[in-house]
CSV table of C-alpha atoms (C1' of nucleotides) in Angstrom, one decimal:
chain,number,residue,atom,x,y,z
A,25,MET,CA,-1.4,184.6,-184.0
A,26,THR,CA,-4.1,184.1,-181.4
A,27,GLU,CA,-4.2,182.3,-178.1
A,28,ARG,CA,-7.3,180.7,-176.4
A,29,SER,CA,-7.4,179.1,-173.0
A,30,TYR,CA,-9.4,176.1,-171.8
A,31,PRO,CA,-9.7,174.2,-168.6
A,32,SER,CA,-7.1,171.4,-168.7
A,33,GLU,CA,-9.0,168.8,-166.6
A,34,TYR,CA,-10.5,167.2,-169.7
A,35,PHE,CA,-8.1,168.6,-172.3
A,36,ASP,CA,-4.5,167.8,-171.6
A,37,ALA,CA,-1.8,168.4,-174.2
A,38,LYS,CA,0.6,165.6,-173.4
A,39,SER,CA,-1.9,162.7,-173.2
A,40,SER,CA,-4.1,163.9,-176.0
A,41,VAL,CA,-1.1,164.3,-178.4
A,42,GLU,CA,1.0,161.3,-177.3
A,43,CYS,CA,-1.8,158.8,-176.9
A,44,GLY,CA,-1.2,157.4,-180.3
A,45,GLN,CA,-4.1,158.8,-182.3
A,46,MET,CA,-2.1,161.3,-184.4
A,47,PHE,CA,1.4,161.3,-185.6
A,48,ARG,CA,2.3,164.8,-186.9
A,49,TYR,CA,3.7,166.6,-183.8
A,50,ARG,CA,6.9,167.8,-182.3
A,51,ALA,CA,7.4,167.9,-178.6
A,52,GLU,CA,9.0,171.2,-177.6
A,53,GLU,CA,9.8,172.7,-174.3
A,54,GLY,CA,6.5,173.7,-172.8
A,55,GLY,CA,4.2,172.0,-175.3
A,56,TYR,CA,3.6,170.5,-178.7
A,57,PHE,CA,3.7,171.8,-182.2
A,58,LEU,CA,1.0,169.9,-184.2
A,59,ILE,CA,0.1,169.8,-187.8
A,60,ALA,CA,-3.3,168.7,-189.2
A,61,GLY,CA,-3.7,168.8,-193.0
A,62,ASP,CA,-2.2,172.2,-194.0
A,63,LYS,CA,-2.7,173.9,-190.6
A,64,ALA,CA,-0.6,174.0,-187.5
A,65,CYS,CA,-0.9,175.1,-183.9
A,66,PHE,CA,0.9,175.1,-180.6
A,67,LEU,CA,-0.7,173.4,-177.7
A,68,ARG,CA,0.5,173.6,-174.1
A,69,THR,CA,-0.9,172.7,-170.7
A,70,GLU,CA,0.1,174.6,-167.6
A,71,GLY,CA,-1.5,173.6,-164.4
A,72,ASP,CA,-5.3,173.9,-164.8
A,73,THR,CA,-5.1,175.6,-168.2
A,74,THR,CA,-4.5,174.4,-171.7
A,75,VAL,CA,-3.6,177.0,-174.2
A,76,LEU,CA,-4.1,176.8,-178.0
A,77,LYS,CA,-2.1,179.1,-180.2
A,78,ALA,CA,-2.9,179.4,-183.9
A,79,GLU,CA,-3.6,181.8,-186.6
A,80,GLU,CA,-6.8,183.6,-185.9
A,81,SER,CA,-8.3,182.0,-189.0
A,82,ALA,CA,-7.4,178.5,-187.8
A,83,ILE,CA,-8.7,178.7,-184.2
A,84,TRP,CA,-12.2,177.6,-185.2
A,85,PHE,CA,-10.7,174.7,-187.2
A,86,PHE,CA,-8.7,173.5,-184.2
A,87,GLU,CA,-11.6,173.9,-181.8
A,88,GLU,CA,-13.5,171.5,-184.0
A,89,TYR,CA,-10.4,169.3,-184.4
A,90,PHE,CA,-10.0,169.0,-180.6
A,91,ASP,CA,-13.7,168.2,-180.3
A,92,LEU,CA,-14.0,171.1,-177.8
A,93,GLY,CA,-17.7,171.2,-177.9
A,94,ARG,CA,-18.1,167.9,-176.1
A,95,ASP,CA,-18.4,167.1,-172.4
A,96,TYR,CA,-15.6,164.7,-171.7
A,97,GLY,CA,-16.4,164.8,-168.0
A,98,ALA,CA,-19.4,162.6,-168.7
A,99,ILE,CA,-17.2,160.1,-170.6
A,100,TYR,CA,-14.7,160.0,-167.8
A,101,LEU,CA,-17.4,159.4,-165.2
A,102,ALA,CA,-18.9,156.6,-167.3
A,103,ALA,CA,-15.4,155.0,-167.3
A,104,GLN,CA,-15.2,155.3,-163.5
A,105,ARG,CA,-18.5,153.6,-163.2
A,106,GLU,CA,-17.1,150.6,-165.1
A,107,GLY,CA,-14.4,150.3,-162.4
A,108,GLY,CA,-11.4,148.0,-162.7
A,109,ALA,CA,-8.6,148.6,-165.2
A,110,LEU,CA,-10.8,151.0,-167.2
A,111,ALA,CA,-11.3,153.3,-164.3
A,112,ARG,CA,-7.6,153.4,-163.6
A,113,ALA,CA,-6.9,154.0,-167.3
A,114,ALA,CA,-9.4,156.8,-167.4
A,115,GLU,CA,-7.8,158.4,-164.3
A,116,ALA,CA,-4.4,158.4,-166.0
A,117,GLY,CA,-5.8,159.6,-169.3
A,118,LYS,CA,-8.5,161.9,-168.0
A,119,GLY,CA,-7.4,164.7,-170.3
A,120,ILE,CA,-7.4,162.7,-173.5
A,121,ARG,CA,-9.7,164.0,-176.3
A,122,ILE,CA,-10.4,162.2,-179.6
A,123,PHE,CA,-9.4,164.4,-182.4
A,124,ARG,CA,-11.2,164.9,-185.7
A,125,GLN,CA,-8.4,164.3,-188.2
A,126,PRO,CA,-8.5,164.9,-192.0
A,127,PRO,CA,-9.8,161.6,-193.6
A,128,PHE,CA,-7.2,161.1,-196.3
A,129,GLU,CA,-4.3,161.8,-193.9
A,130,THR,CA,-5.8,159.4,-191.4
A,131,LEU,CA,-6.1,156.7,-194.1
A,132,VAL,CA,-2.4,157.2,-195.0
A,133,THR,CA,-1.0,157.3,-191.5
A,134,PHE,CA,-3.0,154.2,-190.4
A,135,LEU,CA,-2.0,152.3,-193.5
A,136,LEU,CA,1.5,152.9,-192.3
A,137,SER,CA,0.6,151.8,-188.8
A,138,GLN,CA,0.0,148.1,-189.5
A,139,ASN,CA,2.6,145.8,-187.8
A,140,ASN,CA,4.6,148.9,-187.2
A,141,ASN,CA,5.6,151.1,-184.2
A,142,ILE,CA,4.7,154.7,-183.5
A,143,PRO,CA,8.2,156.3,-183.9
A,144,ARG,CA,8.5,154.7,-187.3
A,145,ILE,CA,5.0,155.7,-188.4
A,146,ARG,CA,5.9,159.3,-187.5
A,147,ALA,CA,9.2,159.3,-189.3
A,148,ALA,CA,7.8,157.8,-192.5
A,149,THR,CA,4.9,160.3,-192.4
A,150,GLU,CA,7.2,163.2,-192.0
A,151,LYS,CA,9.4,162.1,-194.9
A,152,ILE,CA,6.3,161.8,-197.1
A,153,CYS,CA,5.2,165.3,-196.2
A,154,ALA,CA,8.7,166.8,-196.5
A,155,THR,CA,9.0,165.5,-200.0
A,156,LEU,CA,5.5,165.9,-201.4
A,157,GLY,CA,3.8,168.5,-199.1
A,158,GLU,CA,3.8,172.2,-199.5
A,159,ARG,CA,6.1,174.4,-197.4
A,160,ARG,CA,4.3,176.4,-194.7
A,161,ALA,CA,5.3,178.6,-191.9
A,162,PHE,CA,3.9,179.0,-188.4
A,163,GLY,CA,5.6,182.1,-187.0
A,164,GLU,CA,9.3,181.2,-187.0
A,165,ARG,CA,8.6,177.5,-187.4
A,166,LYS,CA,8.7,175.8,-190.7
A,167,TYR,CA,6.6,172.7,-191.6
A,168,PHE,CA,5.1,170.8,-194.5
A,169,ALA,CA,1.4,170.4,-195.2
A,170,PHE,CA,0.1,166.9,-195.7
A,171,PRO,CA,0.2,166.2,-199.4
A,172,SER,CA,-3.0,165.8,-201.5
A,173,ALA,CA,-3.9,162.4,-202.9
A,174,GLY,CA,-3.1,163.7,-206.3
A,175,ARG,CA,0.4,164.7,-205.3
A,176,MET,CA,0.9,161.3,-203.5
A,177,ALA,CA,-0.4,159.5,-206.6
A,178,GLU,CA,2.4,161.0,-208.7
A,179,ALA,CA,5.1,159.3,-206.6
A,180,ASP,CA,6.1,155.7,-207.2
A,181,GLU,CA,6.4,152.7,-205.1
A,182,ALA,CA,10.1,153.0,-204.7
A,183,PHE,CA,9.6,156.4,-203.1
A,184,TYR,CA,7.3,155.0,-200.5
A,185,ARG,CA,9.8,152.3,-199.8
A,186,SER,CA,12.6,154.9,-199.5
A,187,VAL,CA,10.7,156.6,-196.7
A,188,GLY,CA,10.5,153.4,-194.7
A,189,ALA,CA,7.1,152.2,-195.6
A,190,GLY,CA,8.4,148.8,-196.4
A,191,TYR,CA,5.8,146.3,-197.8
A,192,ARG,CA,3.1,148.9,-197.2
A,193,ALA,CA,4.4,151.0,-200.1
A,194,PRO,CA,1.9,149.6,-202.6
A,195,TYR,CA,-0.9,150.2,-200.1
A,196,LEU,CA,-0.1,153.9,-200.0
A,197,LEU,CA,0.3,154.3,-203.7
A,198,ARG,CA,-2.9,152.5,-204.5
A,199,ALA,CA,-4.9,154.4,-201.9
A,200,ALA,CA,-3.5,157.7,-203.2
A,201,LYS,CA,-4.5,156.8,-206.8
A,202,SER,CA,-8.0,155.7,-205.8
A,203,VAL,CA,-8.7,158.9,-203.9
A,204,ALA,CA,-7.1,161.0,-206.6
A,205,SER,CA,-9.4,159.5,-209.1
A,206,GLY,CA,-12.5,160.3,-207.1
A,207,GLU,CA,-12.8,157.5,-204.5
A,208,LYS,CA,-14.2,159.1,-201.4
A,209,VAL,CA,-12.9,158.6,-197.8
A,210,CYS,CA,-16.0,159.4,-195.9
A,211,GLU,CA,-18.3,158.3,-193.1
A,212,GLY,CA,-20.4,155.4,-194.1
A,213,THR,CA,-18.1,154.1,-196.9
A,214,ASP,CA,-16.6,150.7,-196.6
A,215,LEU,CA,-13.1,151.6,-195.8
A,216,THR,CA,-11.9,148.0,-196.1
A,217,CYS,CA,-12.3,148.4,-199.8
A,218,PHE,CA,-9.0,150.1,-199.8
A,219,TYR,CA,-6.2,147.6,-200.4
A,220,GLY,CA,-4.3,147.2,-197.1
A,221,VAL,CA,-7.2,148.4,-194.9
A,222,GLY,CA,-8.5,145.6,-192.7
A,223,LYS,CA,-10.9,145.8,-189.8
A,224,LYS,CA,-8.5,147.4,-187.3
A,225,VAL,CA,-7.3,150.2,-189.6
A,226,ALA,CA,-10.9,150.8,-190.8
A,227,ASP,CA,-11.9,151.2,-187.1
A,228,CYS,CA,-9.0,153.7,-186.5
A,229,ILE,CA,-10.1,155.8,-189.5
A,230,SER,CA,-13.7,155.6,-188.3
A,231,LEU,CA,-12.8,156.7,-184.9
A,232,PHE,CA,-10.0,159.2,-185.5
A,233,ALA,CA,-11.3,160.9,-188.7
A,234,PHE,CA,-15.1,160.6,-188.3
A,235,HIS,CA,-15.4,160.3,-184.5
A,236,ARG,CA,-17.4,157.1,-184.8
A,237,THR,CA,-17.0,156.3,-181.1
A,238,ARG,CA,-18.7,152.9,-181.3
A,239,ALA,CA,-15.6,151.7,-183.0
A,240,PHE,CA,-13.1,149.9,-180.9
A,241,PRO,CA,-9.8,149.2,-182.7
A,242,VAL,CA,-8.1,146.1,-181.4
A,243,ASP,CA,-4.3,146.0,-181.9
A,244,THR,CA,-1.6,144.1,-180.1
A,245,TRP,CA,-2.0,146.3,-177.0
A,246,LEU,CA,-5.8,146.0,-176.7
A,247,GLU,CA,-5.4,142.3,-177.2
A,248,LYS,CA,-3.1,142.3,-174.1
A,249,VAL,CA,-5.7,144.3,-172.2
A,250,TYR,CA,-8.4,141.9,-173.2
A,251,ARG,CA,-6.5,138.9,-172.0
A,252,GLU,CA,-4.9,140.4,-168.9
A,253,GLU,CA,-7.6,142.7,-167.6
A,254,TYR,CA,-10.8,141.2,-168.8
A,255,GLY,CA,-9.8,137.5,-168.7
A,256,GLY,CA,-10.7,137.0,-172.4
A,257,LYS,CA,-9.9,133.8,-174.2
A,258,GLU,CA,-10.7,134.7,-177.8
A,259,ARG,CA,-7.8,135.1,-180.2
A,260,ASP,CA,-9.7,136.6,-183.1
A,261,ARG,CA,-9.3,140.3,-183.0
A,262,GLY,CA,-12.7,140.9,-184.7
A,263,LYS,CA,-14.4,138.9,-181.9
A,264,ILE,CA,-12.4,140.9,-179.3
A,265,ALA,CA,-13.5,144.1,-180.9
A,266,ALA,CA,-17.1,142.9,-180.9
A,267,PHE,CA,-16.9,142.1,-177.2
A,268,PHE,CA,-15.8,145.6,-176.3
A,269,GLU,CA,-18.1,147.4,-178.7
A,270,GLU,CA,-21.1,145.5,-177.3
A,271,LYS,CA,-19.9,146.2,-173.7
A,272,PHE,CA,-19.1,149.9,-174.1
A,273,GLY,CA,-21.6,151.0,-176.8
A,274,GLU,CA,-21.2,154.7,-177.8
A,275,ASN,CA,-18.3,155.2,-175.4
A,276,ALA,CA,-16.2,152.3,-176.9
A,277,GLY,CA,-13.8,154.5,-178.8
A,278,TYR,CA,-13.1,156.8,-175.9
A,279,PHE,CA,-12.5,153.9,-173.6
A,280,GLN,CA,-10.3,152.2,-176.1
A,281,GLN,CA,-8.1,155.2,-176.1
A,282,TYR,CA,-7.9,155.4,-172.3
A,283,LEU,CA,-6.9,151.7,-172.3
A,284,PHE,CA,-4.4,152.0,-175.1
A,285,TYR,CA,-2.6,154.9,-173.5
A,286,ALA,CA,-2.6,153.3,-170.1
A,287,LYS,CA,-1.4,149.9,-171.3
A,288,ARG,CA,1.4,151.4,-173.4
A,289,SER,CA,2.6,153.7,-170.6
A,290,GLY,CA,2.5,150.9,-168.0
A,291,VAL,CA,-0.3,152.3,-165.9
A,292,ILE,CA,-2.3,149.1,-166.2
B,12,DC,C1',19.5,135.1,-183.0
B,13,DA,C1',14.5,135.7,-181.7
B,14,DC,C1',10.7,138.6,-180.9
B,15,DC,C1',7.9,142.9,-181.3
B,16,DA,C1',5.5,147.0,-183.3
B,17,DG,C1',-1.7,150.7,-183.4
B,18,DG,C1',-2.1,144.1,-189.3
B,19,DT,C1',-3.4,142.5,-193.7
B,20,DC,C1',-3.3,139.5,-197.6
B,21,DC,C1',-3.4,135.2,-199.5
B,22,DG,C1',-3.2,130.4,-200.0
B,23,DT,C1',-4.4,126.0,-197.6
B,24,DT,C1',-7.3,123.2,-194.8
C,12,DA,C1',-15.0,129.7,-191.6
C,13,DA,C1',-10.6,129.2,-189.6
C,14,DC,C1',-5.5,129.1,-189.6
C,15,DG,C1',-0.7,130.2,-190.7
C,16,DG,C1',3.1,132.2,-193.2
C,17,DA,C1',4.9,136.2,-195.6
C,18,DC,C1',5.6,140.8,-195.6
C,19,DA,C1',9.9,145.5,-194.5
C,20,DT,C1',12.3,147.6,-191.0
C,21,DG,C1',14.5,149.0,-186.9
C,22,DG,C1',14.7,148.4,-181.9
C,23,DT,C1',15.4,145.5,-177.7
DNA sequence: CACCAGGTCCGTT
DNA sequence: AACGGACATGGT
């Protein structure tokens, strides 16, 4: 096991992990145990330092995963220049980074996310992994890897209902079967071709798996932000997304995450 | 009981 | 093109 330290100003464990972009984590005393694909790490922020603990062979993976090569100070400053609610949101979420999550895992968890809440998305995801994923160990901790599409395709709809997926069960099964049979989840493909993936989920996958930061996913929270902080009158979420994407350009995805986290935690 | 949660699909205007 | 109801499920 290896530890690496980084300045915490633009890399904060709590806000980055709990801002709603990823679902496979456990809050522990002092930090967070996180799982991505079949790998795990422990992340903690103490004062001005954030410490990443992982197997030596996984350190590089997590440095990529946490997007550590990017200057988030520039993004934060751009948000400050916008002023208003965004500046306040960026102040509260200064340490948020956008992760680079495994594409299939992102597809599955955000299929679960529609018209759902974060605790339930997390619970259903964990049940899927506990049943279909391979057992792994991280020091004394046990966890399950995220299952392959092939493994998920072998389960049936009743299983996905049993984990609490509800009416999304057929979405999960069909996505698993498509990917298992060679359909690619990659940058540039039309993600809305997957049954159950509309514009918003496609934007989440684009942003959270492929780091396409021009994407601005609009959910119920961002719709509130749009109306209450930007005086918007549109109801169509596609039009609301277009408004923010045009306004924020290549920083749209980062700003969306500042706003989402701040709105959900009552800062704005 | 109604309404909400990181929405999408599908049938009807 | 635009609109509205249905869809599982648990929490407030």
